[in-house]
mmCIF file of C-alpha atoms in Angstrom:
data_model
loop_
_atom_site.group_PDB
_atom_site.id
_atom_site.type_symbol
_atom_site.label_atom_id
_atom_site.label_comp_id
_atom_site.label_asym_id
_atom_site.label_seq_id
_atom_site.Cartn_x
_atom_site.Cartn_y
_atom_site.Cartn_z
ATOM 1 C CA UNK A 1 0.000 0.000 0.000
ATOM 2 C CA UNK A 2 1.704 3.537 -1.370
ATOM 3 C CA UNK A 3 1.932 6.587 0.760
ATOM 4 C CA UNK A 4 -0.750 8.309 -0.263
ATOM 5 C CA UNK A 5 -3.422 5.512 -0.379
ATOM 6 C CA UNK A 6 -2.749 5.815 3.792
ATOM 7 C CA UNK A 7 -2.721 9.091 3.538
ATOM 8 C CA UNK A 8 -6.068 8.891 1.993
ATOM 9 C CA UNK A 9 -7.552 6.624 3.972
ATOM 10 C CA UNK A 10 -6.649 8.956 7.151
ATOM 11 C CA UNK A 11 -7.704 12.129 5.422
ATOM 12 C CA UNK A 12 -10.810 10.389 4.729
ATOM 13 C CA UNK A 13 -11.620 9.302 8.171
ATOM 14 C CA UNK A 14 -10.749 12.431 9.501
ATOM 15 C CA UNK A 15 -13.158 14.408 7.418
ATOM 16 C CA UNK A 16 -15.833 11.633 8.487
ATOM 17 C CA UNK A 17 -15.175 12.814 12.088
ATOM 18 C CA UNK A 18 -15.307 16.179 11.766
ATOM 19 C CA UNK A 19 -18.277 15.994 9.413
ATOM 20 C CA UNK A 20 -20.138 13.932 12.439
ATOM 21 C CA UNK A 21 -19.012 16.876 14.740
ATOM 22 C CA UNK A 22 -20.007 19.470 12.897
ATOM 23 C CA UNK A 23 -23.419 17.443 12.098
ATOM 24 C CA UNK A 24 -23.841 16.882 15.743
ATOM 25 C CA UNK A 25 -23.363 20.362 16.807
ATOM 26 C CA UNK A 26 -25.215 22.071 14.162
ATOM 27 C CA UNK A 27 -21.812 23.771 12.815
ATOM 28 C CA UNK A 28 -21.896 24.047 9.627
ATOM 29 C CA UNK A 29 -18.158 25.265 8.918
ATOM 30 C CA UNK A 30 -17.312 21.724 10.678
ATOM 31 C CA UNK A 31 -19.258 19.656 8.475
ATOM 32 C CA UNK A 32 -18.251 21.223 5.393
ATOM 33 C CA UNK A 33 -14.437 21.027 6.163
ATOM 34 C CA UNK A 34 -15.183 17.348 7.088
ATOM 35 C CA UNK A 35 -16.873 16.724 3.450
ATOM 36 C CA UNK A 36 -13.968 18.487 1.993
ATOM 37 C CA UNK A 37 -11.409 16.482 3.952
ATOM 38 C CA UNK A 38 -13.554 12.973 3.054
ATOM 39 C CA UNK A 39 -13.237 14.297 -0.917
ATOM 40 C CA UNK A 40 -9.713 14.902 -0.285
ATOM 41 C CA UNK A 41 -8.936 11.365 1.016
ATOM 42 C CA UNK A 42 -10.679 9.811 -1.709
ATOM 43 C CA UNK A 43 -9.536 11.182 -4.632
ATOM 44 C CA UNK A 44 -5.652 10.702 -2.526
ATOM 45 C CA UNK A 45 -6.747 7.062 -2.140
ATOM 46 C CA UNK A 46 -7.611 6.992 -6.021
ATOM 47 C CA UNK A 47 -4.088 8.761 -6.589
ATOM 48 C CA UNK A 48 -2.219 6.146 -4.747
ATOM 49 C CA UNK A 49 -4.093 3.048 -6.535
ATOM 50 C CA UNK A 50 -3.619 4.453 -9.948
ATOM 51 C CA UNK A 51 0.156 4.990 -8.950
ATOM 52 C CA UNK A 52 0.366 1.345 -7.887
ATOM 53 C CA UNK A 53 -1.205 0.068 -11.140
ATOM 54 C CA UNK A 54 0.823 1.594 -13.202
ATOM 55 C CA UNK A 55 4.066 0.470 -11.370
ATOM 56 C CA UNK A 56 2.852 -3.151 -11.205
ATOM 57 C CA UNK A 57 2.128 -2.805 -15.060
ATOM 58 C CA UNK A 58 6.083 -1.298 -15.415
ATOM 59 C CA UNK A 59 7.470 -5.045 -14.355
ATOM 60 C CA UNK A 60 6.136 -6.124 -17.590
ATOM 61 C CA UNK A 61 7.661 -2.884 -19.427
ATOM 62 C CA UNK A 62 10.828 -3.662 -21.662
ATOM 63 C CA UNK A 63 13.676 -3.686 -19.602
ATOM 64 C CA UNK A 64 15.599 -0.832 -21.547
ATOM 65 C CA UNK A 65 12.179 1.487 -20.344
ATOM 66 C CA UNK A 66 11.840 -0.090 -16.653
ATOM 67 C CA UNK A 67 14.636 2.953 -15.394
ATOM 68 C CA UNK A 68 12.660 5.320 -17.059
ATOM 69 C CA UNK A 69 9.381 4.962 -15.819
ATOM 70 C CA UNK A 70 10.387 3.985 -12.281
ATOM 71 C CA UNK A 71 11.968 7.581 -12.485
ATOM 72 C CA UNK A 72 8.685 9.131 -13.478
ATOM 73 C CA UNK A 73 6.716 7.532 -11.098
ATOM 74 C CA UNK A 74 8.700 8.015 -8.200
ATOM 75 C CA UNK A 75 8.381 11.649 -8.949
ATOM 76 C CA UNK A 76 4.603 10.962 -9.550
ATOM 77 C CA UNK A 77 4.646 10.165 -5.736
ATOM 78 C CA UNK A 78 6.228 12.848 -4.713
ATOM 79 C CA UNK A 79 4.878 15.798 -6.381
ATOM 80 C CA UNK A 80 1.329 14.441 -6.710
ATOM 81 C CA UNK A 81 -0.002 18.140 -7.235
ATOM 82 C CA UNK A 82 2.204 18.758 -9.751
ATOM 83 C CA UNK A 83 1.769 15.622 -11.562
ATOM 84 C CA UNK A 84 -1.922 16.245 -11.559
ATOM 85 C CA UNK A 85 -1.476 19.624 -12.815
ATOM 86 C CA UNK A 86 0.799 18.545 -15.799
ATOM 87 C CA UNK A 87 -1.726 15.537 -16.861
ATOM 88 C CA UNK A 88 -4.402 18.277 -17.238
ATOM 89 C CA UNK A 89 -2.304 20.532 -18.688
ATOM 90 C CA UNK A 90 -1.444 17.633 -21.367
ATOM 91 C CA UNK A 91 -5.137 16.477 -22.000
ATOM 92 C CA UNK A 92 -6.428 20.425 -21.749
ATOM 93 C CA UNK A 93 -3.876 20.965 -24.799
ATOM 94 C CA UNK A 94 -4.608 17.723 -26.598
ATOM 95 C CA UNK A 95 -8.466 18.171 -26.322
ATOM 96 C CA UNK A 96 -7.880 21.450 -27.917
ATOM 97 C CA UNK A 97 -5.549 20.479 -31.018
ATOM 98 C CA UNK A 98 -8.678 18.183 -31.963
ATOM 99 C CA UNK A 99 -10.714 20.778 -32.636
ATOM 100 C CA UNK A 100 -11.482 22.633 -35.864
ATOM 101 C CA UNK A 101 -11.518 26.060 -35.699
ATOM 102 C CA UNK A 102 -13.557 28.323 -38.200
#
């Protein structure tokens, strides 16, 4: 299990707790902070098992390419943000080269 799929799975659990305080107490501030935090451990928890995938599927990789992508994922784990960031940033451009423009 990667870093950030137990990272997630605290996150998540924390939000769940402070969304049940802030439920229970009527503060509203609370329970949204605990629904952000629960979102936040998900999509960390989705992070981390797309990571894993993808380095289970680089054992089968050609061995002259297992270096390589080892590299990238390890900084894939690191800088999750920025990883994120430069996958939209690569399917925000690619959407747009597929379009026709009149």
């Amino acid at each position: 299990m990667s870093e950030q799929r137990i990272e997630g799975a605290v996150t998540g659990v924390n939000g769940k707790i402070k969304s049940g305080l802030g439920q229970l107490t009527g503060d509203t501030k609370l329970q949204l902070e605990g629904k952000f935090e629960e979102v936040k451990g998900k999509a960390l928890d989705t992070y981390g098992r797309a990571i894993d995938k993808l380095e289970s599927l680089s054992d089968r990789a050609p061995a002259d390419l297992r270096e390589p992508v080892r590299t990238g994922l390890d900084f894939a784990r690191r800088k999750p943000l920025l990883t994120t960031g430069i996958l939209a940033a690569l399917v925000f451009l690619i959407a747009g080269s597929g379009r026709r423009r009149y």
